[in-house]
Coordinates of C-alpha atoms in Angstrom, one line a residue:
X13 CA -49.0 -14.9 7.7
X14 CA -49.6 -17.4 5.2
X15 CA -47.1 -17.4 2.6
X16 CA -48.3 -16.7 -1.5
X17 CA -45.3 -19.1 -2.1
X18 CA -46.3 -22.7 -1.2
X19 CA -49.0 -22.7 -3.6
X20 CA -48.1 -25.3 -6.1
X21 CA -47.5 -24.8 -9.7
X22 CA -50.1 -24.5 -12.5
X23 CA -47.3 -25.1 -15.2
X24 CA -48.6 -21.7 -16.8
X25 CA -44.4 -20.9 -17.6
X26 CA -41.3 -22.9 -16.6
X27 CA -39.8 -19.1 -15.8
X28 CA -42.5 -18.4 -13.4
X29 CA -43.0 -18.7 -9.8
X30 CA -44.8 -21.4 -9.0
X31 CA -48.6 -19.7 -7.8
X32 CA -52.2 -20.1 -7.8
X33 CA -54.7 -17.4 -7.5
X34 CA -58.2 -18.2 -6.3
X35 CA -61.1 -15.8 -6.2
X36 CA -61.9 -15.2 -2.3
X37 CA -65.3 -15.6 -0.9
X38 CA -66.4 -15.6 2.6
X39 CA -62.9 -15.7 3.9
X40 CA -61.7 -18.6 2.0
X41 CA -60.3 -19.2 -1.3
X42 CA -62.5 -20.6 -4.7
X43 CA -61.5 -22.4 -7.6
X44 CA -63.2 -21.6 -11.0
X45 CA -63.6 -23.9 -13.9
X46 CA -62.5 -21.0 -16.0
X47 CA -59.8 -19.4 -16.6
X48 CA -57.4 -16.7 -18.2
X49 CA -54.0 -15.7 -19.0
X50 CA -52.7 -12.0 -18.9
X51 CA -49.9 -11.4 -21.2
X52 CA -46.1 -9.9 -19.6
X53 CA -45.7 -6.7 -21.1
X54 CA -42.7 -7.0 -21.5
X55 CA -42.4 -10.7 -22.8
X56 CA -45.5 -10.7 -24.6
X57 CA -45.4 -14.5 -23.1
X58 CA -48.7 -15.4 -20.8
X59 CA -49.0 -15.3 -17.4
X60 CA -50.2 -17.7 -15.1
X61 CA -53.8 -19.0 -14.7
X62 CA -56.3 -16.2 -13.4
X63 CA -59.7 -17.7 -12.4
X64 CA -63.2 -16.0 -13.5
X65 CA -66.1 -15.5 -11.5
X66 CA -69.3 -16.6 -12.4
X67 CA -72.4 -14.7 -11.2
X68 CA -72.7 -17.6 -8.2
X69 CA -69.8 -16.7 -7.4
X70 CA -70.8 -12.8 -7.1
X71 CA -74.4 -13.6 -5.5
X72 CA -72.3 -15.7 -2.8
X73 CA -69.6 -13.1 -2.1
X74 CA -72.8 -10.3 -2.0
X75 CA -74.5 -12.9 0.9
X76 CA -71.0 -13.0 2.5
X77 CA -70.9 -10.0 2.8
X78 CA -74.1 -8.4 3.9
X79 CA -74.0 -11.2 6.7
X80 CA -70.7 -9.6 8.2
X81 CA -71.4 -6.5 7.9
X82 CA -74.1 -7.0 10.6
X83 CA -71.3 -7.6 13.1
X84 CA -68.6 -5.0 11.1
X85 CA -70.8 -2.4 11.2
X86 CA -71.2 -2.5 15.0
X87 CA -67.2 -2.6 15.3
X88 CA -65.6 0.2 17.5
X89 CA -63.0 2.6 15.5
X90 CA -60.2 1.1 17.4
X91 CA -61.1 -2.2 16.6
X92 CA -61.0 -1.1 12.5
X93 CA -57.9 0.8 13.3
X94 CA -56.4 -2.3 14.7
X95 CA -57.5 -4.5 11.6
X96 CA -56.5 -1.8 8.9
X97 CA -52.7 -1.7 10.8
X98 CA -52.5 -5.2 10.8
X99 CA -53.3 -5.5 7.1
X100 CA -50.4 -3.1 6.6
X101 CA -48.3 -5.7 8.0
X102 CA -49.7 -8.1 6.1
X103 CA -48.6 -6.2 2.6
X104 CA -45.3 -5.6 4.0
X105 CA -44.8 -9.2 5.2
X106 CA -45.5 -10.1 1.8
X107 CA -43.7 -7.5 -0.1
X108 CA -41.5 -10.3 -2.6
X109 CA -44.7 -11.7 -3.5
X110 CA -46.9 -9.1 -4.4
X111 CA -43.7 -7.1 -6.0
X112 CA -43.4 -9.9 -8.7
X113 CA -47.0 -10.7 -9.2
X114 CA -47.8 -6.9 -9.7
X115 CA -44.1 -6.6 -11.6
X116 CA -45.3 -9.3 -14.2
X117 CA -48.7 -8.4 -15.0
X118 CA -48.1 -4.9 -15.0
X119 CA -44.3 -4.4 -16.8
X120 CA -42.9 -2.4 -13.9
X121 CA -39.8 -2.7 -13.1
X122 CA -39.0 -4.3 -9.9
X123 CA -38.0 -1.4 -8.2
X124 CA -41.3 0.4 -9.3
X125 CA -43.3 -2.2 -8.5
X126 CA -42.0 -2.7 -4.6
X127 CA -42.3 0.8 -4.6
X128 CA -46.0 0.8 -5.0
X129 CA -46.6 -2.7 -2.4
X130 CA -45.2 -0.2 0.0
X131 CA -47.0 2.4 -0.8
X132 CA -50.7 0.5 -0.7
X133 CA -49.8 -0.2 3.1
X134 CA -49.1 3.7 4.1
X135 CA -52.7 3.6 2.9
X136 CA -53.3 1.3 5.3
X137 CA -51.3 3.2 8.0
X138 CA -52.7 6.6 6.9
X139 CA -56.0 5.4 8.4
X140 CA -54.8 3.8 11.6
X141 CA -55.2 7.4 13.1
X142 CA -57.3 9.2 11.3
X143 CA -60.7 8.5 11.3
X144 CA -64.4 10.6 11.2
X145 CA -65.7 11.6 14.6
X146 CA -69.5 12.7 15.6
X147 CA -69.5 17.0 14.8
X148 CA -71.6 19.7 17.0
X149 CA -73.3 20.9 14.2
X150 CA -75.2 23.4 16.1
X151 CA -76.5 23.8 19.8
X152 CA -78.4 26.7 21.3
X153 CA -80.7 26.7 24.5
X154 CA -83.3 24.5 22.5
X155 CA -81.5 21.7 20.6
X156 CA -78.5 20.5 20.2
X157 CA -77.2 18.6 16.9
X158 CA -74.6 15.9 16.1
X159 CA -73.7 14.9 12.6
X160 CA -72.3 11.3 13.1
X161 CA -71.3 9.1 10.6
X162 CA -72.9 5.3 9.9
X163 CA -71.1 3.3 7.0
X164 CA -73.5 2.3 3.5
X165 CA -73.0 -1.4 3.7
X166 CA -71.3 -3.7 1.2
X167 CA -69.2 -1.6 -1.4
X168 CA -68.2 -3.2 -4.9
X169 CA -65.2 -1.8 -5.9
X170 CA -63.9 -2.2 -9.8
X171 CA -60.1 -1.5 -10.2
X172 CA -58.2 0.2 -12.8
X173 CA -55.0 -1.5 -14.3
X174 CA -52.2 1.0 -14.0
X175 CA -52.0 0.9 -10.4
X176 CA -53.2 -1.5 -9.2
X177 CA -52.4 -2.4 -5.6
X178 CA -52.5 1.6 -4.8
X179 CA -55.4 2.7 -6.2
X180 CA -57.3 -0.7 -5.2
X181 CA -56.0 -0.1 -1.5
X182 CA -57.6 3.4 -1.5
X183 CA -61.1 2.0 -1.7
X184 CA -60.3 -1.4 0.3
X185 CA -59.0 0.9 3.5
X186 CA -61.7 3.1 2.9
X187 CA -64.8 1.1 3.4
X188 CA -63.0 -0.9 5.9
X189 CA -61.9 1.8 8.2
X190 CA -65.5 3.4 7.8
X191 CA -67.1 0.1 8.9
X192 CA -68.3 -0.9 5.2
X193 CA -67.5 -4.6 3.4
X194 CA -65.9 -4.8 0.3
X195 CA -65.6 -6.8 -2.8
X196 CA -63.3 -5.9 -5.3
X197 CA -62.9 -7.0 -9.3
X198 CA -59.7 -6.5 -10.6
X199 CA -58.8 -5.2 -13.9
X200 CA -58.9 -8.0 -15.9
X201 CA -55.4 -7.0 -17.4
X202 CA -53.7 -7.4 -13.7
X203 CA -55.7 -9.6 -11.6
X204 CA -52.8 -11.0 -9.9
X205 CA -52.2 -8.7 -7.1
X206 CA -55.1 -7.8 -5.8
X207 CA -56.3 -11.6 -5.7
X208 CA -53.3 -12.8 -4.2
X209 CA -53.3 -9.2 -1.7
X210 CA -57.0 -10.3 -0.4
X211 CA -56.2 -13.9 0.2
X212 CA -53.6 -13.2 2.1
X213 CA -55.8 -10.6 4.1
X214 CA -58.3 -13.3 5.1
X215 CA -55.5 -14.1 8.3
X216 CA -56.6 -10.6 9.6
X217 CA -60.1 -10.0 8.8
X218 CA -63.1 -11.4 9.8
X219 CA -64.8 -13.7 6.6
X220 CA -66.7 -11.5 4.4
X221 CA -65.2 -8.4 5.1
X222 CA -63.3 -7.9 2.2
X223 CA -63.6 -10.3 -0.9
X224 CA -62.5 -10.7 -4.2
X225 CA -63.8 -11.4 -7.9
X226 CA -61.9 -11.5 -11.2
X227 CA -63.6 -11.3 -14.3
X228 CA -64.8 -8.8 -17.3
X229 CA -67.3 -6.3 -17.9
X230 CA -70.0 -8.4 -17.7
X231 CA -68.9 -8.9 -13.5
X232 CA -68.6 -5.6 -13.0
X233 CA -71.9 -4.9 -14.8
X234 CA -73.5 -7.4 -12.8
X235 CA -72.2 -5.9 -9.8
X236 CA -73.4 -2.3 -10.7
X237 CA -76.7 -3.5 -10.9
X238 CA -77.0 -6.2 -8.2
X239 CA -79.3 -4.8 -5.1
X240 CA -77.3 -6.9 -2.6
X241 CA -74.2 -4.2 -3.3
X242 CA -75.1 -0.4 -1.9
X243 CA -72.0 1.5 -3.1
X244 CA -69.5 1.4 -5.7
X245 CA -66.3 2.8 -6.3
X246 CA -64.8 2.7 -9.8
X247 CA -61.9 3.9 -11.5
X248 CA -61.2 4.0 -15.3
X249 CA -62.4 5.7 -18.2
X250 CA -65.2 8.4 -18.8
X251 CA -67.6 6.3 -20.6
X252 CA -67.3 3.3 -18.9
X253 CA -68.0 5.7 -15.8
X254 CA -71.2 7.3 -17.0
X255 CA -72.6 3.9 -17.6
X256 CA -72.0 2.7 -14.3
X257 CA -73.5 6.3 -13.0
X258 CA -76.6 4.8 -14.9
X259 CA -76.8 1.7 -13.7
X260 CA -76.7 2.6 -10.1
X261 CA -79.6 5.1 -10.8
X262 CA -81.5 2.0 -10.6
X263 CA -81.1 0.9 -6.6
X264 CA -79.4 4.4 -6.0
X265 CA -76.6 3.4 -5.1
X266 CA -73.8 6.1 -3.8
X267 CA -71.4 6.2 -6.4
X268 CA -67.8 7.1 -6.0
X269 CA -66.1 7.7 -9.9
X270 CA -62.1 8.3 -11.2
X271 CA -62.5 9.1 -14.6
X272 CA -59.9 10.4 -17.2
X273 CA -58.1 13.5 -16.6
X274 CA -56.5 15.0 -19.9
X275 CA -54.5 17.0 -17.3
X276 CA -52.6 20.5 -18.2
X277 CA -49.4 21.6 -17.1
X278 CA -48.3 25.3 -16.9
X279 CA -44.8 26.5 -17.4
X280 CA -44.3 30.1 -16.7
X281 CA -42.1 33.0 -18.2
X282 CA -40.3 33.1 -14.9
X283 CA -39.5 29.1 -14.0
X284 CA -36.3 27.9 -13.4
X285 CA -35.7 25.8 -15.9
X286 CA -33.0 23.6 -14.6
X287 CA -35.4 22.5 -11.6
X288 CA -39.2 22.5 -13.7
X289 CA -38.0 20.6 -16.9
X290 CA -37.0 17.3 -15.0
X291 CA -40.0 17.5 -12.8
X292 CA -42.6 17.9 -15.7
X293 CA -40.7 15.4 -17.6
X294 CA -41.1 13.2 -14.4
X295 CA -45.0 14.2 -14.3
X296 CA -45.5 13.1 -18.1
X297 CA -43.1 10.0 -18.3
X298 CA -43.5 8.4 -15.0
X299 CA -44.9 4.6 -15.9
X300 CA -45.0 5.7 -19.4
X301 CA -47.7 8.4 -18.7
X302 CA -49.5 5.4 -18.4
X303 CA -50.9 7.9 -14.7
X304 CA -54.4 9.7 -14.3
X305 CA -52.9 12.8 -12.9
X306 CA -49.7 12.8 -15.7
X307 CA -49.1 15.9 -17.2
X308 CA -50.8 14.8 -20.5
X309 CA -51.0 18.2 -21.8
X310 CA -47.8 20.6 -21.5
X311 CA -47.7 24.9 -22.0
X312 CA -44.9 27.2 -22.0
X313 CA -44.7 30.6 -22.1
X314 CA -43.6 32.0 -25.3
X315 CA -40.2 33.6 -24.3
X316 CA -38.4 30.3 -22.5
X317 CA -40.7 27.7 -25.1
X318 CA -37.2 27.1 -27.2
X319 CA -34.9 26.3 -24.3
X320 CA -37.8 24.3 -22.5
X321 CA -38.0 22.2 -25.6
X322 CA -34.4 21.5 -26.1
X323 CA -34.3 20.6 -22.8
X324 CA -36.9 18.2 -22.2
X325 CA -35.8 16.7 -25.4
X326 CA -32.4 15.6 -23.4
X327 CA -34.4 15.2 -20.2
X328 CA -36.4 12.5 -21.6
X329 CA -33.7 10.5 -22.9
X330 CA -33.2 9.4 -19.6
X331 CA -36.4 7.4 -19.9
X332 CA -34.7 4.5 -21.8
X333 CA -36.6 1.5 -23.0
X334 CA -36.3 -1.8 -22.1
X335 CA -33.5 -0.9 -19.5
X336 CA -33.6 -1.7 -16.4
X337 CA -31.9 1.7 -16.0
X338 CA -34.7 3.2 -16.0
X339 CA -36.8 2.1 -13.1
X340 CA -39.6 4.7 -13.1
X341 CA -40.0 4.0 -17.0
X342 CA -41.5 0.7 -18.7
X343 CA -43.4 -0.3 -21.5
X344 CA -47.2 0.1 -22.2
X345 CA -49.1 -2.4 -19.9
X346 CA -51.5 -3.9 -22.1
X347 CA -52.0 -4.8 -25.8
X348 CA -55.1 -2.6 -26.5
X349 CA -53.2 0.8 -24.8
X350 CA -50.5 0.0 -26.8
X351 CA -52.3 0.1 -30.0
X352 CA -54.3 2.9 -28.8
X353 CA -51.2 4.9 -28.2
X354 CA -50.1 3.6 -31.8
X355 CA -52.9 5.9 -33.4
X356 CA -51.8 9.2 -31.3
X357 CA -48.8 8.7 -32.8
X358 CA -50.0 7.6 -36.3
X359 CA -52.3 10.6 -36.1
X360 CA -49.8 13.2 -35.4
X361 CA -47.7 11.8 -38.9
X362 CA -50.8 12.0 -40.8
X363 CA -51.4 15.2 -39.9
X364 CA -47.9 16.4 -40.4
X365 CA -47.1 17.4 -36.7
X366 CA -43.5 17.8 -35.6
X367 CA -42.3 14.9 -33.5
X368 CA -38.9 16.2 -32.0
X369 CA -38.1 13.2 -30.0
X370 CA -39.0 9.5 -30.2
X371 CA -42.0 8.7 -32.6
X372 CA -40.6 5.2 -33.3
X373 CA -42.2 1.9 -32.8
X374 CA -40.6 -1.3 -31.8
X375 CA -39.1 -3.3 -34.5
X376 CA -40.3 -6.0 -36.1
X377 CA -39.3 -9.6 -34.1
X378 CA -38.6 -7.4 -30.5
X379 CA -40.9 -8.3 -27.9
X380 CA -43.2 -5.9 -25.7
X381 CA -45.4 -3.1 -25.9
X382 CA -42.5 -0.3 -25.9
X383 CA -43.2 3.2 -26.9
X384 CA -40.3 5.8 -26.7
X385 CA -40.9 9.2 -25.4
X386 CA -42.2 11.0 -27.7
X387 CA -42.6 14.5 -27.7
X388 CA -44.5 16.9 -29.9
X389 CA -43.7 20.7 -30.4
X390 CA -47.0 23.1 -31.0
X391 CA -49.5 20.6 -32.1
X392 CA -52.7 22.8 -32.7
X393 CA -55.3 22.7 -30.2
X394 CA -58.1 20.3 -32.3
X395 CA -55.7 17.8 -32.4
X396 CA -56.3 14.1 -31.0
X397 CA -53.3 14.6 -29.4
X398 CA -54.5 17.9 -27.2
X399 CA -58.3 16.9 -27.2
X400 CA -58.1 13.7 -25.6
X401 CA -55.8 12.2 -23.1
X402 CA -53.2 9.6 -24.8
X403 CA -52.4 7.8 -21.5
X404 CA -48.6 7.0 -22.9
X405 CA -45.8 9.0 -23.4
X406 CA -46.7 10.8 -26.1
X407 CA -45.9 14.4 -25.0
X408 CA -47.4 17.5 -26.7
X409 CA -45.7 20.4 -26.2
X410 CA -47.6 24.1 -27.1
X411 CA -46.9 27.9 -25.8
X412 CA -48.9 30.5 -24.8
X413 CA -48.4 34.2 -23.8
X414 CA -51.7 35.4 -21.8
X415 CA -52.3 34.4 -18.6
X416 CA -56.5 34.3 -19.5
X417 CA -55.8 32.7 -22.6
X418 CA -54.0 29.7 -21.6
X419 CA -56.3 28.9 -18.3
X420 CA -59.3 28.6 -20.7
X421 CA -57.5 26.2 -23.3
X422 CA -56.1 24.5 -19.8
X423 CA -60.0 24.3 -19.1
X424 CA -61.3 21.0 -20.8
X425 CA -64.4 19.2 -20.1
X426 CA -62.1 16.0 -20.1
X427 CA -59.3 17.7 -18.1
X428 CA -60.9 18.0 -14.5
X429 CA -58.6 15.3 -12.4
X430 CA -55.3 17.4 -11.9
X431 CA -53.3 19.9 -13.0
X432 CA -49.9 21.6 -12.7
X433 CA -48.4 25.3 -12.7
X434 CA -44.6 26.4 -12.1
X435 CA -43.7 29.5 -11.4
X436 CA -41.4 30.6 -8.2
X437 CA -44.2 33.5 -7.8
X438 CA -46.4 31.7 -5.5
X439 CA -49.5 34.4 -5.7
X440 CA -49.2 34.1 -9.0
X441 CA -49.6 30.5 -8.8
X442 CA -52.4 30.2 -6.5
X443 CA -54.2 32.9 -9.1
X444 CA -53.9 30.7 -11.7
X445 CA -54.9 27.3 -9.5
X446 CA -57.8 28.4 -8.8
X447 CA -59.2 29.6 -11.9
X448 CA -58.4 25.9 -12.8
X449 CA -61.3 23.5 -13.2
X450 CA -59.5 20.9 -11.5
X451 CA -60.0 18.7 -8.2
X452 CA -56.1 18.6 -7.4
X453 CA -53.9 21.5 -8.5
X454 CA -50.0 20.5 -8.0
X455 CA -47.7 24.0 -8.1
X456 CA -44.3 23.8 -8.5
X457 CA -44.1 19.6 -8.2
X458 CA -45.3 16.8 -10.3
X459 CA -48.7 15.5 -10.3
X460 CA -49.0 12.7 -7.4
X461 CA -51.9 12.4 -5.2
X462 CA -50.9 12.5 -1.7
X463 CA -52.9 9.8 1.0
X464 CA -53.8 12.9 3.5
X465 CA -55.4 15.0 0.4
X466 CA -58.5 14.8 -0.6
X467 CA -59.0 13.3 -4.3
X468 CA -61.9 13.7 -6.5
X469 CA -62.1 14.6 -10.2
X470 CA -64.5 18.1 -11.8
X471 CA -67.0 17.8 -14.8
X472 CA -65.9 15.1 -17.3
X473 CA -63.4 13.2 -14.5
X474 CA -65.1 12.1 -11.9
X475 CA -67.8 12.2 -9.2
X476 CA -67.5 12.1 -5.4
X477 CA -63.9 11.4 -4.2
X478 CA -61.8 9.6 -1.9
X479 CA -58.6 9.9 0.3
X480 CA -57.6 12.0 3.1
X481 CA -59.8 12.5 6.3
X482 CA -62.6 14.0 3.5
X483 CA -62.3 11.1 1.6
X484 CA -63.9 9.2 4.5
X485 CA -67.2 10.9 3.7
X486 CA -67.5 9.7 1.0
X487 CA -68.3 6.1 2.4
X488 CA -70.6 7.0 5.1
X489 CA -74.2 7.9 5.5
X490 CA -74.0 11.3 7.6
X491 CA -76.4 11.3 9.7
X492 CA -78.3 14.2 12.2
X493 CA -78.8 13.6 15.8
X494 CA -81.3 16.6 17.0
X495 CA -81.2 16.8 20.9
X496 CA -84.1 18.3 22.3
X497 CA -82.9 20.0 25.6
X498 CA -85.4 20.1 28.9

């Protein structure tokens, strides 16, 4: 494999390894007269040089790609299978590379950051051996009928910042193991990775197959509208979401949306206390609750509500700042969260709320976007804090006592991603599951989707889904073979 380490320098930082990134078009790698910087999280110092793509650029990756997907569409499933296993390798060959790319752009730790490298590439493996097969939809002495499954063509996938090698993965294995091409814009907050992941990917695949563009809005509203691409795939916020649902209305474009999930969490009279409170402090902490599925909204029944709050007061304390300590906790990965999560807290202050743990902000002359857990006991339920999702972690904290009563205030228009419930009564949890209006309901764990589960977010949080053998749908045209017999 070609190594992400002989690149030259681009004199960005005397402290940083010496890389380039390119855009990648047609299999091979594309300079760009302009260029950006992404800003360490940690460091607040810049990064090194990301290129931008201009709309050439996207017009030439689009012709790219529709002219292999003539020949990739025609490939057999083991000859995808093959290609997605050896782009597996590929991420794990390169592991060092991609863990300090997506380390520095992101503020992971290192450990955290490895940790997700590895993960994009079970995505990979997930799909080796699982794959969509022709169904006998019906047969009597008459017909017979076959749903089989033909891919949509060039997919244009536009990637969310807080994951993003696992969540980019997701939609690259997807359309690749479904016979679909792909190009993919990074968040303009991490571009490093995932342009550094797909050119090293070009030693496996066939040029065009999957491509790469870094830029802004303005590229991924180009490729929303551009009648070269057929599908897109988008994570990120609700309203950037609907617009993108617009703008496909135009060609009709299949549309495959992650949107925000202000995701509730259940603790009930009967939880064990010493196993729930670390694992919902994991659930709302984890990356800073900088997650999709985090437990961004937190309910405990009256009669334990004291002990659980004194508890996860302590628990969270093991979420230190700036400490490598702390490998699953970090600092805010961008400037604008940061200051967004600045005016939750502000908010709560203003409006007299009790913060019981954290509520400080860095001090003056300290370096990095660094928020402390903080954690909120009984906000009321019209507060910013409870309506919409903070995406940092900034806990709140409320009780409840009836069953009904806390599954409608669970039941958001903005909280359809995920949810949680704990009880050691497992009927009792599967009641309250599904009564909630959620795509993924965790019980008695901590809100992570799983690659063999089916993703896919209700009302306010998404549209279609992905992951999983259902998740394969989702990129194909089904399509109904009806067999006359003699």
């Amino acid at each position: 494999m070609p190594s992400a380490e002989t690149n030259g320098a681009n004199g960005t930082d005397g402290h940083l390894s010496p890389i380039q990134f390119f855009n990648v078009i047609d299999g091979k790698p594309r300079a760009s007269e302009d260029h950006h910087q992404v800003i360490d999280p940690r460091t607040e110092e810049p990064l090194w040089d990301a290129p931008i793509a201009t709309a050439r650029d996207l017009d030439d990756a689009v012709e790219a790609a529709n002219r292999a997907f003539k020949t990739w569409r025609r490939s057999t499933t083991a000859e995808r299978q093959k290609a997605v296993h050896d782009v597996a390798n590929c991420i794990l060959e390169n592991v060092d590379i991609l863990t300090e790319v997506q380390m520095r752009e992101t503020g992971k730790s290192k450990l955290m950051s490895k940790f997700d490298v590895e993960r994009s590439a079970w995505h990979f493996e997930y799909y080796r051996t699982v794959a969509l097969e022709d169904e006998l939809q019906y047969e009597d002495d008459t017909v017979r009928i076959i749903a089989t499954h033909a891919p949509i063509g060039v997919l244009g996938a536009i990637s969310p910042w807080n994951f993003p090698l696992i969540l980019s993965t997701v939609k690259v294995v997807s359309a690749l193991a479904t016979g679909n091409c792909v190009i993919i814009k990074p968040s303009p907050f991490t571009p490093y990775s995932l342009l550094k992941f797909c050119e090293l990917a070009q030693s496996v695949l066939p040029p065009g197959v999957f491509q790469a563009l870094n830029g802004g809005a303005d590229l991924g509203e180009r490729m929303t509208l551009h009648p070269g691409i057929h599908h897109i795939s988008f994570t990120g916020t609700t309203a950037v979401g609907q617009r993108i649902l617009r703008n496909c209305a135009g060609t009709l474009k299949k549309v495959i949306l992650e949107l925000a999930g202000n995701d509730a969490c259940i603790v009930c009279g009967d939880a064990d206390l010493d196993a729930v409170v670390p694992q919902v402090a994991t659930g709302a902490l984890f990356h800073a609750g900088q997650v999709c599925v985090a437990s961004k909204r937190i309910y405990v029944h009256e009669s334990l509500y004291d002990r659980f709050l004194d508890r996860l007061v302590e628990e969270s304390r093991k979420f230190a700042v700036d400490d490598e300590r702390s490998a699953s906790f970090g600092p805010l990965s961008n400037r604008a969260n940061y200051e967004r999560a600045l005016g939750f807290i502000e908010d709560c202050r203003k409006n007299g709320y009790r913060i019981v743990a954290g509520g400080d902000v860095r001090p003056e002359g300290k370096k990095g976007f660094w928020i402390p857990p903080t954690i909120v006991a009984k906000p009321p339920d019209d507060a910013l804090l409870v309506r919409e999702e903070q995406f940092a972690p900034i806990v709140p904290v409320m009780s409840w006592t009836e069953e009904d009563d806390v599954i409608a205030r669970a039941n958001l228009d903005n909280a359809g991603l995920g949810a949680s419930v704990y009880t050691p009564d497992l009927d009792r949890a599967q009641r309250i599951a599904r009564q909630l209006e959620s795509g993924t309901v965790w019980i008695n764990q901590f809100e992570r989707p799983h690659h063999a589960g089916f993703f896919g977010g209700w009302k306010l949080s998404g549209f279609g889904g992905e992951l999983g053998k259902q998740g394969l749908l989702h990129y194909c045209h089904t399509q109904s073979l009806q067999i006359a017999k003699p």
